[in-house]
PDB file of C-alpha atoms in Angstrom:
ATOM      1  CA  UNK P 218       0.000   0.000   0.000  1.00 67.00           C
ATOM      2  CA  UNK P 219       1.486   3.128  -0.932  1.00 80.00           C
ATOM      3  CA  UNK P 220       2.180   6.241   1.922  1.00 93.00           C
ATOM      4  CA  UNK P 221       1.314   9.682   1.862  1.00 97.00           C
ATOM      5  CA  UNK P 222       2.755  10.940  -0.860  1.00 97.00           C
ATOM      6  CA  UNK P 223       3.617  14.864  -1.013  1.00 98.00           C
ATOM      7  CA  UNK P 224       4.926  16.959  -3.730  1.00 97.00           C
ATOM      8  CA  UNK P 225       7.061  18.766  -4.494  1.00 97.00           C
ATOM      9  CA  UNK P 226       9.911  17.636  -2.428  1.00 97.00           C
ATOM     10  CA  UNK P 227      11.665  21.333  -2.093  1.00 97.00           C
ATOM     11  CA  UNK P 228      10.528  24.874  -3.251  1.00 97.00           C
ATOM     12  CA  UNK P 229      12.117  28.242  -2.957  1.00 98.00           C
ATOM     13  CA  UNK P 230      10.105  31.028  -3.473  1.00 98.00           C
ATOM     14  CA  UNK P 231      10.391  34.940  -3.039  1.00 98.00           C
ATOM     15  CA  UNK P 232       9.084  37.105  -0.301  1.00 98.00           C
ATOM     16  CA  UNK P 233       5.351  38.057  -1.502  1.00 98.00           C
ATOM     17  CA  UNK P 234       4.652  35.278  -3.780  1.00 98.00           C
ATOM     18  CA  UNK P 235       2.277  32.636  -3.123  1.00 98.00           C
ATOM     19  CA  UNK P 236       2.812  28.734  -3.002  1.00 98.00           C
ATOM     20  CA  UNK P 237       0.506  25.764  -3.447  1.00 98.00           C
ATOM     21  CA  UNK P 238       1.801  22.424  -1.521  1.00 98.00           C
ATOM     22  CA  UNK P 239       0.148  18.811  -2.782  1.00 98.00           C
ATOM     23  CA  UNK P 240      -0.781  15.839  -0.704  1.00 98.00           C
ATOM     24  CA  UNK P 241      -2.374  12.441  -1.848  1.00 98.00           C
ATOM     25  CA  UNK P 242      -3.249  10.362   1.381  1.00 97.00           C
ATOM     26  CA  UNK P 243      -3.032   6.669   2.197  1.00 96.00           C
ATOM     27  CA  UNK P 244      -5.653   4.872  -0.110  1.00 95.00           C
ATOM     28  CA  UNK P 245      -8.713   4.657   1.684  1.00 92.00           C
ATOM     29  CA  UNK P 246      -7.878   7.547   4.189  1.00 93.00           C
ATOM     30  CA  UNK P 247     -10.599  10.321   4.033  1.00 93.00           C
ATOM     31  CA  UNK P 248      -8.730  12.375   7.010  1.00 95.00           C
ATOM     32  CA  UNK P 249      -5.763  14.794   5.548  1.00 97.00           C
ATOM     33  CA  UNK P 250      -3.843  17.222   8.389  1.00 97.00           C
ATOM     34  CA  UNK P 251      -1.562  19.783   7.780  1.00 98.00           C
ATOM     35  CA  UNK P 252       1.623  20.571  10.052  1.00 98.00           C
ATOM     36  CA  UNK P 253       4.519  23.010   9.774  1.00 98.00           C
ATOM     37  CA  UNK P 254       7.697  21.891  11.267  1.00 98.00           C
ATOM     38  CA  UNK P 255      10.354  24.476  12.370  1.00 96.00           C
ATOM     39  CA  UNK P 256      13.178  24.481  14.467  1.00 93.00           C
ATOM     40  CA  UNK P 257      11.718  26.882  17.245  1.00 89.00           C
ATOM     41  CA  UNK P 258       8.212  26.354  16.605  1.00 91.00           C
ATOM     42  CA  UNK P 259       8.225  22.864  16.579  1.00 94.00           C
ATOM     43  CA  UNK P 260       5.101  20.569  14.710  1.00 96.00           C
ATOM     44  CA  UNK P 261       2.114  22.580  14.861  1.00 97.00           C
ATOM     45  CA  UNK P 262      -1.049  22.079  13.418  1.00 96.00           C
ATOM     46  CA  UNK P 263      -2.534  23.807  10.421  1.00 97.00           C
ATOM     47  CA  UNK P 264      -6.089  22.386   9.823  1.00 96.00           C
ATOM     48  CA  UNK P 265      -7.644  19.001   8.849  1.00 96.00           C
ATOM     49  CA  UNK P 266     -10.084  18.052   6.163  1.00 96.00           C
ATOM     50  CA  UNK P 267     -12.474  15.204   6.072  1.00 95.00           C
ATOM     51  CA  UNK P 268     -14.640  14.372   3.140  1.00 93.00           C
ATOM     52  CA  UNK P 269     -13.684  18.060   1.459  1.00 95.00           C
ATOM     53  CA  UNK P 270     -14.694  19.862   4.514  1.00 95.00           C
ATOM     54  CA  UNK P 271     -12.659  21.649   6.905  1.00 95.00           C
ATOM     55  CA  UNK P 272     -13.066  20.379  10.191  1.00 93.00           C
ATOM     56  CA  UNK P 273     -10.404  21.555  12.458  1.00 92.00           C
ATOM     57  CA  UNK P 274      -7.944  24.575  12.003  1.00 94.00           C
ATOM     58  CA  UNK P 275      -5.202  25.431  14.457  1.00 94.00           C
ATOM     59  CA  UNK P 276      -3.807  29.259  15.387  1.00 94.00           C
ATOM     60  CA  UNK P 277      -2.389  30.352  11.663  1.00 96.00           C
ATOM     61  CA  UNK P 278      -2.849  33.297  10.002  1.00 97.00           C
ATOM     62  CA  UNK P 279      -5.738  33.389   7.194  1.00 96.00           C
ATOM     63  CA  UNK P 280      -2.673  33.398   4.540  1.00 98.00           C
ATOM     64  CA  UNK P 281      -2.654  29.894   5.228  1.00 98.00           C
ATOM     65  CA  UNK P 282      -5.571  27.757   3.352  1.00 97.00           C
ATOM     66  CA  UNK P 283      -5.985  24.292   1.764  1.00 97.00           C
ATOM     67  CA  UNK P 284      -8.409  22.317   0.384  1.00 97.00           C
ATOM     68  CA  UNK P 285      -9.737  18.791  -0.512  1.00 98.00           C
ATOM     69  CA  UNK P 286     -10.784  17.252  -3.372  1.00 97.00           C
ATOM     70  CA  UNK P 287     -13.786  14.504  -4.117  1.00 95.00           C
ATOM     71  CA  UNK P 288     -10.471  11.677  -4.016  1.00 94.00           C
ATOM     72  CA  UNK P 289      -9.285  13.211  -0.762  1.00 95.00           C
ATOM     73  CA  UNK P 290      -6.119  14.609  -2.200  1.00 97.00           C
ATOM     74  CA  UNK P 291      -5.474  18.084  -0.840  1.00 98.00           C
ATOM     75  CA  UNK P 292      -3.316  20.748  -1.194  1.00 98.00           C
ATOM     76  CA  UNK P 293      -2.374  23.746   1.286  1.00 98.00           C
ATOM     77  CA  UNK P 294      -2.621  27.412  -0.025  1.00 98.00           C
ATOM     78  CA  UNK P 295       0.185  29.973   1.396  1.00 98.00           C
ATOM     79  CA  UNK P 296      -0.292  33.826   0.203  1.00 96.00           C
ATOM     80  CA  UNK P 297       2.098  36.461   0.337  1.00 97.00           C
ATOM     81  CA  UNK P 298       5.103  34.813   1.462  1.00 98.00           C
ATOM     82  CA  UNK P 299       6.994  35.982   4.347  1.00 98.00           C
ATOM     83  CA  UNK P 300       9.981  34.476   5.843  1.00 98.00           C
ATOM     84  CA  UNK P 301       9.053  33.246   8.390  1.00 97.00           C
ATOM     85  CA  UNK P 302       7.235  30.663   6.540  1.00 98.00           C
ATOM     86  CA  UNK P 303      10.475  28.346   5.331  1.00 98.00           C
ATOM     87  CA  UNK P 304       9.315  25.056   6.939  1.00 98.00           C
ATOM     88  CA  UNK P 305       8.733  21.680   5.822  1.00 98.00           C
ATOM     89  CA  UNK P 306       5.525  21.153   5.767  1.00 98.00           C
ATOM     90  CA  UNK P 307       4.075  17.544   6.544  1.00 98.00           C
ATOM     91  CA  UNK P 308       1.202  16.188   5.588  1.00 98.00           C
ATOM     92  CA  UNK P 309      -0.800  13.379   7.761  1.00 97.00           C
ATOM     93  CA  UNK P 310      -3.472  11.215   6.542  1.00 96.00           C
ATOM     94  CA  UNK P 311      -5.532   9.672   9.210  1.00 93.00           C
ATOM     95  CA  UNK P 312      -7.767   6.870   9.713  1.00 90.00           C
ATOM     96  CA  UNK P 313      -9.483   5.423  12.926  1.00 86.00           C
ATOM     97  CA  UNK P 314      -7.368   8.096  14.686  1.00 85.00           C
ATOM     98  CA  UNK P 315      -3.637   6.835  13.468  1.00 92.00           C
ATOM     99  CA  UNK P 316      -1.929   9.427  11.498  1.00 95.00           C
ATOM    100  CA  UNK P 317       0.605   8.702   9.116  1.00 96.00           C
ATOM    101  CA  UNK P 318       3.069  11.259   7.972  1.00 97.00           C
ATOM    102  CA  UNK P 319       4.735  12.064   4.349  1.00 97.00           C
ATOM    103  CA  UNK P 320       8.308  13.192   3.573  1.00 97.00           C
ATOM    104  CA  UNK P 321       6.833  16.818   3.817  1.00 98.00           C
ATOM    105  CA  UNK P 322       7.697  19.801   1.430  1.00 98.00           C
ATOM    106  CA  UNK P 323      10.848  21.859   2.032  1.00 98.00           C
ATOM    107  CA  UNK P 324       9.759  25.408   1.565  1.00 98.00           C
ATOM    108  CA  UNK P 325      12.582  28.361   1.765  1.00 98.00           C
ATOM    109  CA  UNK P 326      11.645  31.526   1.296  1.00 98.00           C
ATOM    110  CA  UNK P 327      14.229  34.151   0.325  1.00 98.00           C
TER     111      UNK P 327
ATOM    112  CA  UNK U 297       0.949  27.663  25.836  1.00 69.00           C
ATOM    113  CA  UNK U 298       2.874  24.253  25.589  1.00 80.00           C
ATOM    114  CA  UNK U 299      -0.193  21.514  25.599  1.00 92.00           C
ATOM    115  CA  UNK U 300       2.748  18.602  25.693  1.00 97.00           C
ATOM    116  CA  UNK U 301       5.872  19.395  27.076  1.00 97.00           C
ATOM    117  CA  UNK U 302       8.519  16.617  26.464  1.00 98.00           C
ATOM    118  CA  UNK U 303      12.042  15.995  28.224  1.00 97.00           C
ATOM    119  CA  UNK U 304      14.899  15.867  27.942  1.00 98.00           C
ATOM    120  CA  UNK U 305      15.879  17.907  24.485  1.00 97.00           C
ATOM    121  CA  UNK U 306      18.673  15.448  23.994  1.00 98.00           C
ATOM    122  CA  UNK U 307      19.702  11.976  25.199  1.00 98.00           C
ATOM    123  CA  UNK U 308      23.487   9.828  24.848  1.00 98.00           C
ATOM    124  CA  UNK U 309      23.036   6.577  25.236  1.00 98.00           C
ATOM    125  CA  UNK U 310      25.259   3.543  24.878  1.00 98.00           C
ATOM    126  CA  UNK U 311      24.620   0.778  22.857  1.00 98.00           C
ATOM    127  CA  UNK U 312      22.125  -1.560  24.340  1.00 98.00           C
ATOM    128  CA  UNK U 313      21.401   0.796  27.039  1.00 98.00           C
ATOM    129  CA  UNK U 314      17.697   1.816  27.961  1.00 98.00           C
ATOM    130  CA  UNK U 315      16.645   4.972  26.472  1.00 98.00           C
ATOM    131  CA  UNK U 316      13.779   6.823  28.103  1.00 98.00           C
ATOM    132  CA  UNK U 317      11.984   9.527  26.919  1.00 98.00           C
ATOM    133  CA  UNK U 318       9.241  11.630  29.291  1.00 98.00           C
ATOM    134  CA  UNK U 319       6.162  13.628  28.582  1.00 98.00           C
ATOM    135  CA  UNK U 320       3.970  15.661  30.510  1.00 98.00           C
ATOM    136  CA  UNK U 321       0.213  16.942  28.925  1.00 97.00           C
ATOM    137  CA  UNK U 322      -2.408  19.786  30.421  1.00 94.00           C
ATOM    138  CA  UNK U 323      -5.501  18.552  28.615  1.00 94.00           C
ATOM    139  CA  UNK U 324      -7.416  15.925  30.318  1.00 94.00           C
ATOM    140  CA  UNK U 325      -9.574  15.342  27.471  1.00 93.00           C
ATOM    141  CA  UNK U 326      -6.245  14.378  25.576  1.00 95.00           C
ATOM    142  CA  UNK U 327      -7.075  10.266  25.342  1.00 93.00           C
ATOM    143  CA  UNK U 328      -4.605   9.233  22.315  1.00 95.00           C
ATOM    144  CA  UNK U 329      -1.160   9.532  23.046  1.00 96.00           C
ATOM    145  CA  UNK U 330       1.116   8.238  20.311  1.00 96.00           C
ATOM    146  CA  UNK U 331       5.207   8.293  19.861  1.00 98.00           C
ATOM    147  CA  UNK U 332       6.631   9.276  16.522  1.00 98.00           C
ATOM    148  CA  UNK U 333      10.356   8.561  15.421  1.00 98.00           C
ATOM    149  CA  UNK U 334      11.945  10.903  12.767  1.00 98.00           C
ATOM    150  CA  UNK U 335      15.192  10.604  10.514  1.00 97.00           C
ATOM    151  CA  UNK U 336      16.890  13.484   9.060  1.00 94.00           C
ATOM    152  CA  UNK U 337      14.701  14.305   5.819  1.00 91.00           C
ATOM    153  CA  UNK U 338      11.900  12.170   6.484  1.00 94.00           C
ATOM    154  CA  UNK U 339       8.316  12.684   8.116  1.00 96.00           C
ATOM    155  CA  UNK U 340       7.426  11.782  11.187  1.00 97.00           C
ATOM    156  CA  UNK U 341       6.838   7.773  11.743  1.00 97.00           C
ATOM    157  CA  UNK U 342       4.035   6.179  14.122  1.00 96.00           C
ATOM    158  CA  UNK U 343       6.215   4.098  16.549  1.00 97.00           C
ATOM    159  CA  UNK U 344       3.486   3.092  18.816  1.00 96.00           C
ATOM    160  CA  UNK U 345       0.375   4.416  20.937  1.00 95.00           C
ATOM    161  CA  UNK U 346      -1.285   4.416  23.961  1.00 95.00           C
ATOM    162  CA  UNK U 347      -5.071   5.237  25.043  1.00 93.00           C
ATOM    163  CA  UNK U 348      -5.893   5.471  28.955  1.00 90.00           C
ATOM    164  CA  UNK U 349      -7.442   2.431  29.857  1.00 91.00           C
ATOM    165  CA  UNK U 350      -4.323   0.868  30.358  1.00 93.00           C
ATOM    166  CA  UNK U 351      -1.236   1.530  31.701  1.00 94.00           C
ATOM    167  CA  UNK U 352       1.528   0.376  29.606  1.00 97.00           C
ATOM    168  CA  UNK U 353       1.982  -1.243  25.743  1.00 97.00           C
ATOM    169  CA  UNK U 354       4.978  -2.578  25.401  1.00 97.00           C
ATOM    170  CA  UNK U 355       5.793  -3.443  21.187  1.00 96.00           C
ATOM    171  CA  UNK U 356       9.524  -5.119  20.646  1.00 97.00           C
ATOM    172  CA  UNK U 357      11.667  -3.368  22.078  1.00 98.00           C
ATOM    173  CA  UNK U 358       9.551  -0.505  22.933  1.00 98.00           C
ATOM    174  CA  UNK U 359       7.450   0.680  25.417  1.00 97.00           C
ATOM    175  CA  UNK U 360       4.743   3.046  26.222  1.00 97.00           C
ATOM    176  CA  UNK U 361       4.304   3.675  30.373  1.00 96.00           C
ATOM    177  CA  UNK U 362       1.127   6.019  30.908  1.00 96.00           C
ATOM    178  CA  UNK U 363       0.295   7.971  34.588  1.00 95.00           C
ATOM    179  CA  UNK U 364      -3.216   8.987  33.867  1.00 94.00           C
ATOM    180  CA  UNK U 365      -3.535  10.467  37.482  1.00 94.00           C
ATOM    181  CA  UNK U 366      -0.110  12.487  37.081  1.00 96.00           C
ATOM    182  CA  UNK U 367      -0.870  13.108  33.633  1.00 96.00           C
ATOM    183  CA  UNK U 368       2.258  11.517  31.984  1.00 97.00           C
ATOM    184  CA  UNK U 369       3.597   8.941  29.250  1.00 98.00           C
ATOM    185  CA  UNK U 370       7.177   8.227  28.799  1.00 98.00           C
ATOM    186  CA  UNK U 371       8.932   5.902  26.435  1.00 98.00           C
ATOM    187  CA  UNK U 372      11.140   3.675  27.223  1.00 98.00           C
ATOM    188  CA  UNK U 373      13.606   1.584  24.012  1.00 98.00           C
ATOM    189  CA  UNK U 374      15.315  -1.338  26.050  1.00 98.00           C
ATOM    190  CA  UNK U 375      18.375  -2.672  23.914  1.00 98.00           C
ATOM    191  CA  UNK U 376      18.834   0.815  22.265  1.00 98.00           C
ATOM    192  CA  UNK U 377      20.754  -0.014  19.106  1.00 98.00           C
ATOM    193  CA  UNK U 378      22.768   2.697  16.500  1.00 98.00           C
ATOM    194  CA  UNK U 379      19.941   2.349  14.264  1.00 97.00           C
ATOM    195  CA  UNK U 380      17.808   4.282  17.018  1.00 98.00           C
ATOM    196  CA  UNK U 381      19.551   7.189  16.451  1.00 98.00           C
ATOM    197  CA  UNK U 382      16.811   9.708  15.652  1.00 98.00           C
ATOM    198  CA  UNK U 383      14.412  12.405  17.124  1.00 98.00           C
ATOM    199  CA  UNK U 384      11.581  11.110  19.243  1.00 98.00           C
ATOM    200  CA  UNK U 385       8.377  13.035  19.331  1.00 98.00           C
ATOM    201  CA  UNK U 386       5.468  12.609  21.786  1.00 98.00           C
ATOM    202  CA  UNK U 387       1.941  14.014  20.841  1.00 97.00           C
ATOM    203  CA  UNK U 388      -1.869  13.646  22.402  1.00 97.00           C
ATOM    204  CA  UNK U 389      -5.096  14.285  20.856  1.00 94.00           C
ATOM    205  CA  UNK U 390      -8.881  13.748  21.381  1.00 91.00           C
ATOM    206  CA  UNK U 391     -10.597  11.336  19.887  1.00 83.00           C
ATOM    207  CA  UNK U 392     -12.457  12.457  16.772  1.00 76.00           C
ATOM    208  CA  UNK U 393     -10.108  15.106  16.124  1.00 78.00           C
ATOM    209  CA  UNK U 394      -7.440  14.529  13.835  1.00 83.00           C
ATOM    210  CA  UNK U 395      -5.197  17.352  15.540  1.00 91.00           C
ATOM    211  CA  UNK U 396      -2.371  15.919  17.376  1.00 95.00           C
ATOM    212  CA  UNK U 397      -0.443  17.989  20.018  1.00 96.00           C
ATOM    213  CA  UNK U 398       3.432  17.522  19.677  1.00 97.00           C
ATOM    214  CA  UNK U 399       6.291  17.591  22.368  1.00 97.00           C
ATOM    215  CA  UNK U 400       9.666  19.757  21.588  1.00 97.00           C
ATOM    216  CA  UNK U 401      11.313  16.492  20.759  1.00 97.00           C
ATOM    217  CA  UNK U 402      13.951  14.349  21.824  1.00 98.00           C
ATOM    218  CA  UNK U 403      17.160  14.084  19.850  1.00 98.00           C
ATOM    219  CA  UNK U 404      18.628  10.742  20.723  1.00 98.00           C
ATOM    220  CA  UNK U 405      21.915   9.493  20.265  1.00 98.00           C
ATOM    221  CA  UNK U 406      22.730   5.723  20.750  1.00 98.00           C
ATOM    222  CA  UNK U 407      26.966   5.352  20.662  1.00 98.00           C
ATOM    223  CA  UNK U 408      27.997   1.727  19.286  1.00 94.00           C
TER     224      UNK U 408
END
């Protein structure tokens, strides 16, 4: 059975700009979570979908969206880039409460 | 606020040595406490959880002790091997809700 599977690996963009991160879950997983992983912040949560709706979102800024689609991949939405915002971002697909974890998406922003 | 707060920051342990990892949480609805292990450049793995109705869970060479009244969960890696070497992240969470609470992490180092 194939993992969570997020792309792209890395991404650099510029101060301002706007990224969009992908995520395809664990066949059969309808949960997908969002985290952001820094070296002083830590993991913290972004927000969780379930069945295309948004059903949990954690203390981020509204610059910070996602979505999910009808096959429960999802992507996460970041607007005007600051710097603060190089992380890797994970991405956890759930089911009966277990969350599993991708590789994540190293984003640098210069 | 900190909702898990996990100690210590970094651990040296000798080859088959017992390495043991503590957590502390605020929440008392938390009921789903799981233990992640993560390589350099990798996500997070699911080692192995624990849920309050009982009081330890013990998988190979790992093991999950939980103090429901004190309102901690450490983990303990009996024979700690090289291959250990990672960071070790405790979390908690409600049931239903997909939103897991992480500890600061534990850098371990196992020395052959």
């Amino acid at each position: 059975k194939a993992g969570v599977t997020q792309t792209p690996r890395y991404l650099i963009k510029t101060r301002g700009q706007q990224v969009t991160l992908s995520c395809s879950p664990i066949s059969g997983h309808r949960s997908v979570s969002w985290y952001q992983q820094t070296p002083g912040q830590g993991l913290q949560f972004l927000f969780e979908y379930f069945s295309e709706t948004q059903r949990n979102k954690g203390n981020f800024p509204g610059r910070f969206s996602g979505r999910q689609f009808s096959n429960s991949r999802s992507e996460m939405n970041v607007s005007t880039l600051e710097l603060g915002d190089s992380a890797l971002y994970l991405c956890a697909s759930s089911y009966r409460g277990e969350a599993f974890f991708g590789q994540g998406t190293r984003l640098t922003v210069v | 606020q900190q909702q898990v707060k996990q100690s210590p920051q970094s651990l040296i342990v000798q080859k088959g040595g017992i390495s043991i990892i503590n957590c502390a949480y605020e929440n008392t609805a938390f009921d789903y406490f799981p233990w992640y292990q993560q390589f350099p450049g990798k996500g997070p793995a699911l080692l192995i959880a624990i849920r309050p109705d009982v009081s330890e869970k013990k998988e190979g060479r790992f093991t999950i002790s939980f103090n429901k009244s004190a309102k901690q969960f450490s983990l303990h890696i009996m024979d700690s091997q090289p291959g250990d070497s990672a960071t070790y992240f405790c979390a908690a969470s409600k049931t239903g809700a997909n939103n897991l609470f992480f500890g600061t992490g534990t850098r371990l180092t196992v020395i052959p």
